[in-house]
Amino acid sequence: MDQKINKFDLDIETVRSSTMFKESNSTSKHVWSSGPKIVGSSPGFPTELLQEHKIKIDSGELLTNDDMNAVLKRMSLSRNRDDFSVLFSHFAPRLKSMLLGSGTIAETAEEIAQEAMLSVWRKCEMYDSKKASASTWIFTIARNLRIDRYRKEKRPELDPNDPSLVPVQEIPADEQVDLRDREIIVKDALENLPEDQRIVVKLSFEKGLSHQEISDELGLPLGTVKSRLRLSFEKLRVNLRSRI
Amino acid sequence: MITHHPDGDILLSYAAGGLGESWSIGVASHLAFCEECRKSVDLLEELGGHVLDCAPVNPVPEFHGDLSLDVVNPDNESNNVKRLNSDLPSPLNQYITSKNISSIDWRYIGGGVHEHAIETADDGSARLLKIPGGRVVPEHGHHGRELTLVLQGSFGDHNGEFFAGDVADVSDGVVHKPVANADGDCICLVITDAPLKFSGIIPNLVQRLF
């Protein structure tokens, strides 16, 4: 992935002064009027990192994926609307293009993208920056909404608090592969798939297509699509599990 | 210890969001038992994050939602729904509301076997089956793919023994002869492509069990 794709050209002052938010009630306790606040006392999140991102945002510097993770984390702690506008500007246009790919019309794609971002705001307390990047977390929210709104199906999800679940053994912090390295590993794993397998994987994730839809789109027998997906799953699993 | 897993193609589609509702119930319920597949799905979701990062930018209008948190959030409410049936993994609790397996509304379909159909919006078919211990299911071929997750009890076929949490993922054209083991009723979640020619014809349905 080109480094530029990770970044976006955002004039933060423009975002701030724009009418991105329709403030329904300026006396609402959740309205922040004096710029981003730094929550220094939050356990488990380094204050310096937050400070660093604040400076970058204030200076209008390009933001990386790391910055996005930190902005989402900070929003979950402080409910800062400026952070939301940063996330919206970055993710909503990308969500829209993914949703357009899955066959939705522009209006629906925009609606789902808007709704996904609203969910990001409402559920951000559930975001765990140790487990997933902002992109991954937002991808899962948008994926579920697309199934619900576009396909009109329910998404049966595993409840992470299911008492029957065997708790996963926590990996000690010093043995965890950090999110930036994980991104590189994931990108490599995808790029290292043979072309015919990479295409079916990308169609699955970019457009959320079923096996039959991939078969129709590529003009391949259903069995070929399935076996390519099986092979790519095996390669990805082995590759990712050995490195992450 | 889970030894039989769904094939990778449907785990991948589940993570990507391309799997129909019926099959997703099967995968999500298996995940409740299987840490290995949970880890695999988590990793595949990271791939989804990567694809989102690489997606082209398509202009959107300004955000027009309501960011006030005073409104009741239906999502949070549904997360607090009490776990109803402690015999079932959580994804199935979204579909089956009876308090335990024995109080499920079972329907007798012959051969000692009971079923409970699960309503889904896709064109697959999901149902629970209750097979008495020791019962041999007649040898049969498959007209489509069939995913069988053991919830209680166990069965065996030419691929080995299947205990709670194990999945038999049987493809088109495979002939097999599962036997419910004698350790009590075997309760399974069975997902199939639902070919129209079989719908509503009970004798055929019995032949197609498993």
Short mmCIF file of N, CA, C and O in Angstrom, two decimals, chain A residues 102 139 142-144 146-148 150-151 153-156 200-215 222 225-226 229, chain B residues 9-25 27 45 122-123 145:
data_model
loop_
_atom_site.label_atom_id
_atom_site.label_comp_id
_atom_site.label_asym_id
_atom_site.label_seq_id
_atom_site.Cartn_x
_atom_site.Cartn_y
_atom_site.Cartn_z
N SER A 102 -20.39 -2.78 -3.35
CA SER A 102 -21.23 -3.94 -3.08
C SER A 102 -22.60 -3.81 -3.74
O SER A 102 -23.51 -4.57 -3.44
N PHE A 139 -14.46 -1.18 10.12
CA PHE A 139 -14.85 -2.14 9.08
C PHE A 139 -15.94 -3.08 9.59
O PHE A 139 -16.95 -3.31 8.90
N ALA A 142 -19.34 -1.32 9.90
CA ALA A 142 -19.97 -1.05 8.60
C ALA A 142 -20.43 -2.34 7.93
O ALA A 142 -21.49 -2.38 7.30
N ARG A 143 -19.63 -3.41 8.08
CA ARG A 143 -20.00 -4.70 7.51
C ARG A 143 -21.36 -5.16 8.07
O ARG A 143 -22.25 -5.56 7.33
N ASN A 144 -21.50 -5.06 9.39
CA ASN A 144 -22.74 -5.52 10.01
C ASN A 144 -23.94 -4.67 9.59
O ASN A 144 -25.03 -5.19 9.36
N ARG A 146 -24.21 -3.05 6.77
CA ARG A 146 -24.54 -3.34 5.37
C ARG A 146 -25.43 -4.58 5.27
O ARG A 146 -26.40 -4.61 4.52
N ILE A 147 -25.09 -5.61 6.05
CA ILE A 147 -25.89 -6.83 6.05
C ILE A 147 -27.31 -6.52 6.52
O ILE A 147 -28.29 -6.94 5.93
N ASP A 148 -27.39 -5.72 7.57
CA ASP A 148 -28.68 -5.40 8.17
C ASP A 148 -29.53 -4.52 7.25
O ASP A 148 -30.70 -4.80 7.01
N TYR A 150 -28.81 -3.41 3.88
CA TYR A 150 -28.86 -3.66 2.44
C TYR A 150 -29.40 -5.05 2.14
O TYR A 150 -30.28 -5.23 1.31
N ARG A 151 -28.88 -6.04 2.85
CA ARG A 151 -29.36 -7.40 2.58
C ARG A 151 -30.59 -7.75 3.39
O ARG A 151 -31.19 -8.80 3.19
N GLU A 153 -30.80 -8.77 6.35
CA GLU A 153 -30.61 -9.99 7.14
C GLU A 153 -30.03 -9.61 8.49
O GLU A 153 -29.42 -8.56 8.63
N LYS A 154 -30.22 -10.51 9.43
CA LYS A 154 -29.57 -10.30 10.72
C LYS A 154 -28.14 -10.81 10.64
O LYS A 154 -27.83 -11.68 9.86
N ARG A 155 -27.29 -10.26 11.45
CA ARG A 155 -25.92 -10.76 11.53
C ARG A 155 -25.80 -11.45 12.88
O ARG A 155 -25.69 -10.79 13.91
N PRO A 156 -25.85 -12.79 12.91
CA PRO A 156 -25.70 -13.47 14.19
C PRO A 156 -24.27 -13.27 14.68
O PRO A 156 -23.32 -13.67 14.02
N VAL A 200 -10.32 -13.22 -5.43
CA VAL A 200 -11.57 -13.64 -4.74
C VAL A 200 -11.61 -13.12 -3.31
O VAL A 200 -12.68 -12.78 -2.80
N VAL A 201 -10.44 -13.02 -2.66
CA VAL A 201 -10.40 -12.48 -1.30
C VAL A 201 -10.77 -11.00 -1.32
O VAL A 201 -11.58 -10.53 -0.51
N LYS A 202 -10.21 -10.27 -2.27
CA LYS A 202 -10.51 -8.84 -2.34
C LYS A 202 -11.98 -8.59 -2.65
O LYS A 202 -12.60 -7.70 -2.08
N LEU A 203 -12.54 -9.40 -3.56
CA LEU A 203 -13.97 -9.22 -3.86
C LEU A 203 -14.82 -9.50 -2.62
O LEU A 203 -15.83 -8.84 -2.39
N SER A 204 -14.40 -10.49 -1.83
CA SER A 204 -15.14 -10.80 -0.60
C SER A 204 -15.14 -9.61 0.35
O SER A 204 -16.18 -9.22 0.87
N PHE A 205 -13.96 -9.03 0.57
CA PHE A 205 -13.86 -7.97 1.57
C PHE A 205 -14.29 -6.61 1.05
O PHE A 205 -14.95 -5.86 1.74
N GLU A 206 -13.89 -6.31 -0.19
CA GLU A 206 -14.23 -4.98 -0.71
C GLU A 206 -15.71 -4.84 -0.96
O GLU A 206 -16.32 -3.81 -0.69
N LYS A 207 -16.31 -5.90 -1.50
CA LYS A 207 -17.71 -5.78 -1.90
C LYS A 207 -18.65 -6.61 -1.04
O LYS A 207 -19.86 -6.52 -1.19
N GLY A 208 -18.11 -7.44 -0.17
CA GLY A 208 -18.96 -8.29 0.66
C GLY A 208 -19.76 -9.28 -0.16
O GLY A 208 -20.89 -9.63 0.18
N LEU A 209 -19.19 -9.76 -1.27
CA LEU A 209 -19.93 -10.66 -2.16
C LEU A 209 -19.99 -12.09 -1.62
O LEU A 209 -19.05 -12.57 -0.99
N SER A 210 -21.09 -12.77 -1.91
CA SER A 210 -21.22 -14.19 -1.57
C SER A 210 -20.44 -15.01 -2.59
O SER A 210 -20.03 -14.49 -3.63
N HIS A 211 -20.29 -16.30 -2.32
CA HIS A 211 -19.58 -17.17 -3.26
C HIS A 211 -20.25 -17.13 -4.63
O HIS A 211 -19.60 -17.06 -5.67
N GLN A 212 -21.59 -17.20 -4.62
CA GLN A 212 -22.32 -17.21 -5.89
C GLN A 212 -22.12 -15.90 -6.65
O GLN A 212 -21.93 -15.90 -7.87
N GLU A 213 -22.14 -14.78 -5.92
CA GLU A 213 -21.95 -13.48 -6.57
C GLU A 213 -20.55 -13.35 -7.17
O GLU A 213 -20.37 -12.79 -8.25
N ILE A 214 -19.55 -13.90 -6.45
CA ILE A 214 -18.18 -13.86 -6.99
C ILE A 214 -18.12 -14.72 -8.26
O ILE A 214 -17.53 -14.33 -9.26
N SER A 215 -18.77 -15.88 -8.18
CA SER A 215 -18.81 -16.78 -9.33
C SER A 215 -19.45 -16.08 -10.54
O SER A 215 -18.94 -16.16 -11.66
N LEU A 222 -18.81 -22.19 -9.42
CA LEU A 222 -18.91 -21.98 -7.98
C LEU A 222 -17.83 -22.76 -7.23
O LEU A 222 -17.22 -22.27 -6.28
N VAL A 225 -14.51 -21.00 -7.17
CA VAL A 225 -14.49 -19.88 -6.21
C VAL A 225 -14.25 -20.42 -4.81
O VAL A 225 -13.41 -19.93 -4.06
N LYS A 226 -15.00 -21.47 -4.45
CA LYS A 226 -14.86 -22.03 -3.11
C LYS A 226 -13.46 -22.56 -2.87
O LYS A 226 -12.87 -22.34 -1.80
N LEU A 229 -11.03 -19.76 -2.38
CA LEU A 229 -11.19 -19.14 -1.06
C LEU A 229 -10.61 -20.03 0.03
O LEU A 229 -9.99 -19.55 0.98
N ASP B 9 -13.35 -21.38 3.39
CA ASP B 9 -14.07 -20.45 2.50
C ASP B 9 -15.23 -19.78 3.22
O ASP B 9 -15.48 -18.59 3.04
N ILE B 10 -15.92 -20.52 4.12
CA ILE B 10 -17.05 -19.85 4.78
C ILE B 10 -16.60 -19.03 5.99
O ILE B 10 -17.23 -18.04 6.32
N LEU B 11 -15.48 -19.41 6.62
CA LEU B 11 -14.95 -18.56 7.69
C LEU B 11 -14.53 -17.21 7.10
O LEU B 11 -14.77 -16.15 7.68
N LEU B 12 -13.90 -17.27 5.93
CA LEU B 12 -13.47 -16.04 5.27
C LEU B 12 -14.67 -15.17 4.89
O LEU B 12 -14.69 -13.97 5.13
N SER B 13 -15.69 -15.80 4.32
CA SER B 13 -16.87 -15.03 3.93
C SER B 13 -17.62 -14.48 5.14
O SER B 13 -18.21 -13.40 5.06
N TYR B 14 -17.58 -15.21 6.24
CA TYR B 14 -18.21 -14.70 7.46
C TYR B 14 -17.51 -13.42 7.91
O TYR B 14 -18.16 -12.42 8.22
N ALA B 15 -16.17 -13.45 7.92
CA ALA B 15 -15.42 -12.27 8.34
C ALA B 15 -15.63 -11.11 7.38
O ALA B 15 -15.71 -9.95 7.79
N ALA B 16 -15.77 -11.43 6.08
CA ALA B 16 -15.90 -10.38 5.08
C ALA B 16 -17.33 -9.83 5.01
O ALA B 16 -17.55 -8.73 4.53
N GLY B 17 -18.30 -10.58 5.51
CA GLY B 17 -19.68 -10.12 5.47
C GLY B 17 -20.42 -10.59 4.23
O GLY B 17 -21.44 -10.03 3.86
N GLY B 18 -19.94 -11.65 3.58
CA GLY B 18 -20.58 -12.13 2.36
C GLY B 18 -21.39 -13.40 2.57
O GLY B 18 -21.96 -13.94 1.62
N LEU B 19 -21.43 -13.89 3.80
CA LEU B 19 -22.10 -15.16 4.06
C LEU B 19 -23.56 -14.92 4.41
O LEU B 19 -23.88 -14.00 5.15
N GLY B 20 -24.45 -15.74 3.87
CA GLY B 20 -25.87 -15.60 4.17
C GLY B 20 -26.16 -15.85 5.65
O GLY B 20 -25.35 -16.43 6.37
N GLU B 21 -27.35 -15.42 6.06
CA GLU B 21 -27.69 -15.46 7.48
C GLU B 21 -27.67 -16.88 8.05
O GLU B 21 -27.14 -17.11 9.14
N SER B 22 -28.24 -17.85 7.33
CA SER B 22 -28.29 -19.22 7.85
C SER B 22 -26.89 -19.74 8.15
O SER B 22 -26.62 -20.28 9.22
N TRP B 23 -25.99 -19.59 7.16
CA TRP B 23 -24.63 -20.09 7.33
C TRP B 23 -23.90 -19.32 8.41
O TRP B 23 -23.08 -19.87 9.14
N SER B 24 -24.22 -18.03 8.51
CA SER B 24 -23.58 -17.21 9.55
C SER B 24 -23.96 -17.69 10.95
O SER B 24 -23.16 -17.62 11.87
N ILE B 25 -25.20 -18.17 11.10
CA ILE B 25 -25.62 -18.71 12.40
C ILE B 25 -24.73 -19.91 12.75
O ILE B 25 -24.26 -20.06 13.87
N VAL B 27 -21.65 -20.59 11.59
CA VAL B 27 -20.27 -20.19 11.87
C VAL B 27 -20.18 -19.51 13.24
O VAL B 27 -19.33 -19.86 14.07
N GLU B 45 -10.57 -10.18 10.01
CA GLU B 45 -11.19 -8.86 10.12
C GLU B 45 -10.14 -7.76 9.99
O GLU B 45 -10.43 -6.67 9.49
N ASP B 122 -32.27 -15.25 4.48
CA ASP B 122 -31.57 -15.64 3.25
C ASP B 122 -32.24 -16.88 2.65
O ASP B 122 -33.26 -17.36 3.16
N ASP B 123 -31.67 -17.43 1.59
CA ASP B 123 -32.32 -18.57 0.97
C ASP B 123 -31.75 -19.92 1.44
O ASP B 123 -32.07 -20.95 0.90
N ARG B 145 -24.41 -28.25 -0.17
CA ARG B 145 -23.52 -28.30 0.98
C ARG B 145 -24.34 -28.43 2.26
O ARG B 145 -25.48 -27.97 2.32
#
